Tab-separated table of C-alpha atoms in Angstrom:
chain	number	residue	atom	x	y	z
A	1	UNK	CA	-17.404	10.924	29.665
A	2	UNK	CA	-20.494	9.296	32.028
A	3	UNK	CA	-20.261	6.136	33.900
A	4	UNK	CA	-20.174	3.150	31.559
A	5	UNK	CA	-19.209	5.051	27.648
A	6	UNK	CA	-16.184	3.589	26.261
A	7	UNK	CA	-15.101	5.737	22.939
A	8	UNK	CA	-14.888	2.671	20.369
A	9	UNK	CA	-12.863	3.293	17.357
A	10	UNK	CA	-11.959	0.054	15.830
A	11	UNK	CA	-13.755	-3.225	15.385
A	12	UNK	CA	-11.146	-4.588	18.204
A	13	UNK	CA	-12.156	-1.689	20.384
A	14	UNK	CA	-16.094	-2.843	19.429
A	15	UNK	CA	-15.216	-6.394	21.075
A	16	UNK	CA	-13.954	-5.365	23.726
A	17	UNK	CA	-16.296	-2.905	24.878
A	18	UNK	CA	-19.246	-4.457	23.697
A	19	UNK	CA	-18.588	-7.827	25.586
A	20	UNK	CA	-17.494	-5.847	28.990
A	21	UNK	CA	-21.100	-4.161	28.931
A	22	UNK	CA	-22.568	-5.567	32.247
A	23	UNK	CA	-26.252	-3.731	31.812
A	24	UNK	CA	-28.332	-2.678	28.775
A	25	UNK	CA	-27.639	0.932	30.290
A	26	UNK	CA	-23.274	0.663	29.820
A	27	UNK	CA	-24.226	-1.547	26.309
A	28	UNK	CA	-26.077	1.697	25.334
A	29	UNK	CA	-23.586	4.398	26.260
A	30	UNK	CA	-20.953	2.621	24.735
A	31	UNK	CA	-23.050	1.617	21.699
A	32	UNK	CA	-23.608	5.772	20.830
A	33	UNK	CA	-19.949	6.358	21.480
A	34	UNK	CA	-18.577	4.261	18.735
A	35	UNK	CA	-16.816	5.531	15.913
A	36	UNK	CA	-15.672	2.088	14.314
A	37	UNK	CA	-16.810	2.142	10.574
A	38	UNK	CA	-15.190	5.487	9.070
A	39	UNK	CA	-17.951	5.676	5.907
A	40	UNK	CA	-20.768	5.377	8.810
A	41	UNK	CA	-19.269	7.855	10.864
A	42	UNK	CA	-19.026	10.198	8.144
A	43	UNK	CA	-22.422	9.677	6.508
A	44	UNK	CA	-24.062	10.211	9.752
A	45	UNK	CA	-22.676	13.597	10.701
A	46	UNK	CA	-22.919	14.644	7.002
A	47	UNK	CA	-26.567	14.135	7.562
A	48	UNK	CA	-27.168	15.884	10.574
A	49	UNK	CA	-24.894	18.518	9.734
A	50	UNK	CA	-26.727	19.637	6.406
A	51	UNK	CA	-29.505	17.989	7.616
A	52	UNK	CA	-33.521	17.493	5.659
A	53	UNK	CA	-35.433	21.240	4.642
A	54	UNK	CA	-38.331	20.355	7.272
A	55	UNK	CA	-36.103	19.440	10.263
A	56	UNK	CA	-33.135	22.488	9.837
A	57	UNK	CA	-33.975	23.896	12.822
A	58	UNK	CA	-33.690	20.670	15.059
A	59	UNK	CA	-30.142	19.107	16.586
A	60	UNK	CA	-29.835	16.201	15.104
A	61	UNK	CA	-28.513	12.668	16.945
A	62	UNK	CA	-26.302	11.929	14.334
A	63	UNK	CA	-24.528	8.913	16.147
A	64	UNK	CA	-25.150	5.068	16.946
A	65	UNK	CA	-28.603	4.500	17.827
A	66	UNK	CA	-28.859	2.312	20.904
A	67	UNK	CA	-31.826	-0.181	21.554
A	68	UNK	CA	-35.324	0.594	23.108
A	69	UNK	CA	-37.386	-1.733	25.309
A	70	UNK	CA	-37.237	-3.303	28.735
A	71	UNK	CA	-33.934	-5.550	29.779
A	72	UNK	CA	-36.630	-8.577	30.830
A	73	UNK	CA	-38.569	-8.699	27.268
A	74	UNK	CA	-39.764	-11.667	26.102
A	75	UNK	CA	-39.884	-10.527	22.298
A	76	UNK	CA	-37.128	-9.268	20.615
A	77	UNK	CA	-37.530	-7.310	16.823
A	78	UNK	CA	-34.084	-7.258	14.848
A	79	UNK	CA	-34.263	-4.470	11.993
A	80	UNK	CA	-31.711	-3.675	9.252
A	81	UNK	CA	-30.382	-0.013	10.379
A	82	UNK	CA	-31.425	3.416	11.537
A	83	UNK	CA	-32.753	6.077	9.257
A	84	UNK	CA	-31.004	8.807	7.970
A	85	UNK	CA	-33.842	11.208	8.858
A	86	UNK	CA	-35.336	8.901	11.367
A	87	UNK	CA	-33.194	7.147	14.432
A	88	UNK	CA	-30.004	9.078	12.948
A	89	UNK	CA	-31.792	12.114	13.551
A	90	UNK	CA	-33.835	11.520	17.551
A	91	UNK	CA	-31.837	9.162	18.743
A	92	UNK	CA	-33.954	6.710	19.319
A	93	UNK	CA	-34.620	3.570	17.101
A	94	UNK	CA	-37.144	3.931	14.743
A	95	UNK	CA	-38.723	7.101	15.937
A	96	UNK	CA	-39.473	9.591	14.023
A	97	UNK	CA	-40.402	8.521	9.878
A	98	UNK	CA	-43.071	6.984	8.296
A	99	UNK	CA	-41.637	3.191	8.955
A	100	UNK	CA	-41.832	3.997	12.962
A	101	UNK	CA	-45.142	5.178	12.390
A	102	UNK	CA	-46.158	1.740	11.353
A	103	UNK	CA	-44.058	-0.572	13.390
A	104	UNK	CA	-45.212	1.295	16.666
A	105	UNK	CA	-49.075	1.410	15.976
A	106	UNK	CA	-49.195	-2.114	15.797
A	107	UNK	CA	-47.278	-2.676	18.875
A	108	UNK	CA	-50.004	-0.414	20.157
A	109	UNK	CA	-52.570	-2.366	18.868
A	110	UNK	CA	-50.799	-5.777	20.066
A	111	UNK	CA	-50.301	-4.053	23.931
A	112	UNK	CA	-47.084	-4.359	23.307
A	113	UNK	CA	-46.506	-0.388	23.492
A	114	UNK	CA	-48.077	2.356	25.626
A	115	UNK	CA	-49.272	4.843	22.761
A	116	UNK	CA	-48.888	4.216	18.873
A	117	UNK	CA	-46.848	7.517	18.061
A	118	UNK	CA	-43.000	7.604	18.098
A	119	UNK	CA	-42.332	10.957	17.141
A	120	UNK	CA	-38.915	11.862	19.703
A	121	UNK	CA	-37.088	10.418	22.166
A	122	UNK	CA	-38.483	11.970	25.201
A	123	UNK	CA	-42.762	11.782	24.203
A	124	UNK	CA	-43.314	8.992	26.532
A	125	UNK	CA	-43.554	6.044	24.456
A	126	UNK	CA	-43.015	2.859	26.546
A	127	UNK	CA	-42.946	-0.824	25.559
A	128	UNK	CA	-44.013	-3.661	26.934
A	129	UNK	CA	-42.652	-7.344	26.939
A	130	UNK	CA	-40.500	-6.011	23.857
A	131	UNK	CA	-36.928	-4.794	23.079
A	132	UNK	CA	-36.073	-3.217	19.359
A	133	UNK	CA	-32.857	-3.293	18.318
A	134	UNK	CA	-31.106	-2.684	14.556
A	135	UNK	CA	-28.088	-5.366	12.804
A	136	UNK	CA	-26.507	-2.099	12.119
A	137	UNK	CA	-26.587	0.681	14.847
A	138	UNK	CA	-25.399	3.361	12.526
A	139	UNK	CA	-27.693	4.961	9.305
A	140	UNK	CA	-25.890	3.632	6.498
A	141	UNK	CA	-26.155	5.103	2.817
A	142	UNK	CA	-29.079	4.387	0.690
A	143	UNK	CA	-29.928	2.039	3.630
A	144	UNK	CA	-27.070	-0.702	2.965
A	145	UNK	CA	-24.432	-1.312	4.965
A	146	UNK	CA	-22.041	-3.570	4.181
A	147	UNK	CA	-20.469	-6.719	4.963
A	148	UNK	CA	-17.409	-5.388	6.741
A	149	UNK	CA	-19.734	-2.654	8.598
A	150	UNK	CA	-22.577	-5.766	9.409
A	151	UNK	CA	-19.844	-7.480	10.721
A	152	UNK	CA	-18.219	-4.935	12.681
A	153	UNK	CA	-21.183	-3.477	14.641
A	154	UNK	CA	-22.245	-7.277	15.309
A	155	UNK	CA	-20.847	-7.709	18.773
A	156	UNK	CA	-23.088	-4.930	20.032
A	157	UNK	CA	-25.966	-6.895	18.691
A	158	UNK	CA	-24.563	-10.673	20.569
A	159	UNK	CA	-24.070	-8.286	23.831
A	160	UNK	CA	-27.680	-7.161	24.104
A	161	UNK	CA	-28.962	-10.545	23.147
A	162	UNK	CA	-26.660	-11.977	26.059
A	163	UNK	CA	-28.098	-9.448	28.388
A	164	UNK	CA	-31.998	-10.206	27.936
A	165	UNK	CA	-31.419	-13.980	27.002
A	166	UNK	CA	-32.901	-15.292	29.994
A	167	UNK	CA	-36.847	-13.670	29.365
A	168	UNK	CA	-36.157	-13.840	25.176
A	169	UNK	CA	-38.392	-16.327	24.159
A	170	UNK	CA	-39.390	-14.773	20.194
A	171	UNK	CA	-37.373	-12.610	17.768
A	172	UNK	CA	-38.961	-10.579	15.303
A	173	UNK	CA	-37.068	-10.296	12.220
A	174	UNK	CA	-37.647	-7.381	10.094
A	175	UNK	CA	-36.826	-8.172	6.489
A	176	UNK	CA	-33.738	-10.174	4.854
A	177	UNK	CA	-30.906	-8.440	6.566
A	178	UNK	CA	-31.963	-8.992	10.331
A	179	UNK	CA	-33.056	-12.848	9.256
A	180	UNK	CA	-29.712	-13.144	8.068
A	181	UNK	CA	-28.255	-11.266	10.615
A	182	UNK	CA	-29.939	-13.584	13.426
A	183	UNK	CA	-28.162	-17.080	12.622
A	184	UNK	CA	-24.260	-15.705	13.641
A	185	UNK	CA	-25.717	-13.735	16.537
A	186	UNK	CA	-27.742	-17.159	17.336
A	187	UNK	CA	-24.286	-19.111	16.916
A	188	UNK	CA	-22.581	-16.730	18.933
A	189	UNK	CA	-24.974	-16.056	21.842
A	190	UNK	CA	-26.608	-19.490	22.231
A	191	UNK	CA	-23.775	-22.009	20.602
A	192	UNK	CA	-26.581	-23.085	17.787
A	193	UNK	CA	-25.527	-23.964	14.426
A	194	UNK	CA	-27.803	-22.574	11.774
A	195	UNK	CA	-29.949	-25.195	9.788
A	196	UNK	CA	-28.252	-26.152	6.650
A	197	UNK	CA	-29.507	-24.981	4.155
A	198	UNK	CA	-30.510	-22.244	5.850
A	199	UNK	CA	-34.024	-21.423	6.368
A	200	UNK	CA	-35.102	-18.852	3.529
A	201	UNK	CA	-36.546	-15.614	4.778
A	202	UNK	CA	-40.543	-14.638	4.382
A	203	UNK	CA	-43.650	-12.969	6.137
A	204	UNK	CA	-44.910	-15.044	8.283
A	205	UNK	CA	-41.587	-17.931	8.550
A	206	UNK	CA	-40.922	-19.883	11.584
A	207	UNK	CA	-38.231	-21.317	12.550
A	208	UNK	CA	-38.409	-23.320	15.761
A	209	UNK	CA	-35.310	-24.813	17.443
A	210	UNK	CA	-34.405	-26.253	20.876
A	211	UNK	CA	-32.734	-23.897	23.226
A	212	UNK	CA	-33.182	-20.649	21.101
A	213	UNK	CA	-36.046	-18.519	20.778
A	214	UNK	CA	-38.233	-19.178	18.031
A	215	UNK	CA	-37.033	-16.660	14.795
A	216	UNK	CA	-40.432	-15.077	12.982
A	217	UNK	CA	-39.901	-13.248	9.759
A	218	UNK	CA	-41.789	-9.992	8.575
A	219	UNK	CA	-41.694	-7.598	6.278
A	220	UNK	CA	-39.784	-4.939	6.474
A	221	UNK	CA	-41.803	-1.751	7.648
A	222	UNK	CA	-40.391	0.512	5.164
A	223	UNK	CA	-42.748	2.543	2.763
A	224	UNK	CA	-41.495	0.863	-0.350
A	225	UNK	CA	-43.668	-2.250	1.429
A	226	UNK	CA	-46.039	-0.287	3.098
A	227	UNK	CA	-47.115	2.318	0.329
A	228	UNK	CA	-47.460	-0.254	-1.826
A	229	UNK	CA	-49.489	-2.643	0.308
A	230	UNK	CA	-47.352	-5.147	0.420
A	231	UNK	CA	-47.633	-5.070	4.244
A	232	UNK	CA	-50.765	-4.175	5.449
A	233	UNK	CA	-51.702	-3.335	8.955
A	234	UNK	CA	-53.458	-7.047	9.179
A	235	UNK	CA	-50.188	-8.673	8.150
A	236	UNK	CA	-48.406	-7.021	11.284
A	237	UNK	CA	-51.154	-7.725	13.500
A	238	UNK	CA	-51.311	-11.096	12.787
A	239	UNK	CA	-47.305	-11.149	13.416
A	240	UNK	CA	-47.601	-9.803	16.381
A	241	UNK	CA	-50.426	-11.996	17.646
A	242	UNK	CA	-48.348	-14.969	16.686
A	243	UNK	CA	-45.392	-13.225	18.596
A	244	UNK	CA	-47.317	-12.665	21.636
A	245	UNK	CA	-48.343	-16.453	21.790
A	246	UNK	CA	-44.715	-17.851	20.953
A	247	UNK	CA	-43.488	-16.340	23.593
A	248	UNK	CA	-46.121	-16.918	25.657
A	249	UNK	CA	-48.033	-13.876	25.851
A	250	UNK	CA	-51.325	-14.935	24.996
């Protein structure tokens, strides 16, 4: 075991070693050695074990998927989960399906990434001014987690928000699940109530309050709104745009 992973195997254990992480590099390690949630654990390494017909020759991840970006980034983008065949399967978040291969072209096209492919964790992509991170760190089945699991793996999500808090300025929130992820992560990193009622979730939402970073809702950047145009290349650029000028980018 390297410098920094802590084998997690209960939500307790998740607490603890989530909220001991002193870098983004220990949050990381420990974040792919957790074994908390028993039905993620076991859908995971079901999946990489009999794994999809056009990847059975590659070794798949098939653990927690850790965040991506630099530990000073002034925009943050919350997703749901990784994907089975996706993050579950290179290890890094999404890298490697059809919804990375949106998301990461228009951070190429916003300067916000280094080249607009994200096919493996070791082709060279960079990002700039950003950090991606999911709600859920492990690929759950037909893409819902639940409650209990949400709940479980949400320390590791108030950790990493406690560790670039000082640069985060915008968060990106990737369809319903991150938006409602965001308000107990806000509560618990930054000591902010959420609005009451809550603010509902929509492309292209703001919600601006003092002392936290600005929340901006988008689509989520999986093909069931991509293939059927309900998010559109434009639509991301101009979320991005806004991003880059929230947090003062632009």
């Amino acid at each position: 075991m390297s410098l920094g992973e802590l084998i997690t195997r209960t939500p307790a254990g998740v607490v603890q070693n989530a909220a001991s992480a002193a870098s983004l590099g220990v949050l990381d390690a420990r974040i792919a050695d957790c074994f908390a949630c028993p039905r993620l654990v076991a859908w995971r390494e079901d999946v990489a074990r009999v794994k999809r017909a056009s990847f059975r020759d590659e070794e798949y991840w098939g653990r927690p998927v850790p965040g991506m970006g630099p530990a000073d980034a002034e925009i943050g983008i919350l997703g749901l989960a990784p994907a089975a065949h996706g993050g579950n399967r290179t290890g890094r978040v999404f890298t490697g399906d059809r919804s990375g291969d949106v998301l990461f072209a228009a951070l190429y096209r916003a300067g916000l990434a280094n080249q607009p492919i994200s096919v493996s964790a070791d082709d060279g992509l960079e990002l700039e001014h950003t950090r991606i991170f999911a709600s859920v760190r492990c690929a759950p089945p037909d893409n819902k987690p639940t409650p209990e699991e949400r709940d479980t793996c949400a320390p590791w999500v108030h950790q990493e928000l406690r560790l670039i808090r000082p640069t985060l300025r915008v968060v990106v929130a990737l369809g319903a699940f991150a938006w409602a992820s965001w308000w107990p992560a806000m509560s618990a990193v930054y000591g902010t109530k959420a609005p009451v009622p809550r603010p509902k979730f929509g492309h292209g939402a703001l919600v601006r309050q003092p002392g936290v970073p600005d929340l901006l809702g988008c689509f989520h950047v999986s093909q069931q709104n991509t293939f059927t145009g309900r998010l559109t290349p434009a639509m991301l650029d101009d979320v991005f745009s806004r991003a880059k000028s929230l947090a003062g980018l632009a």
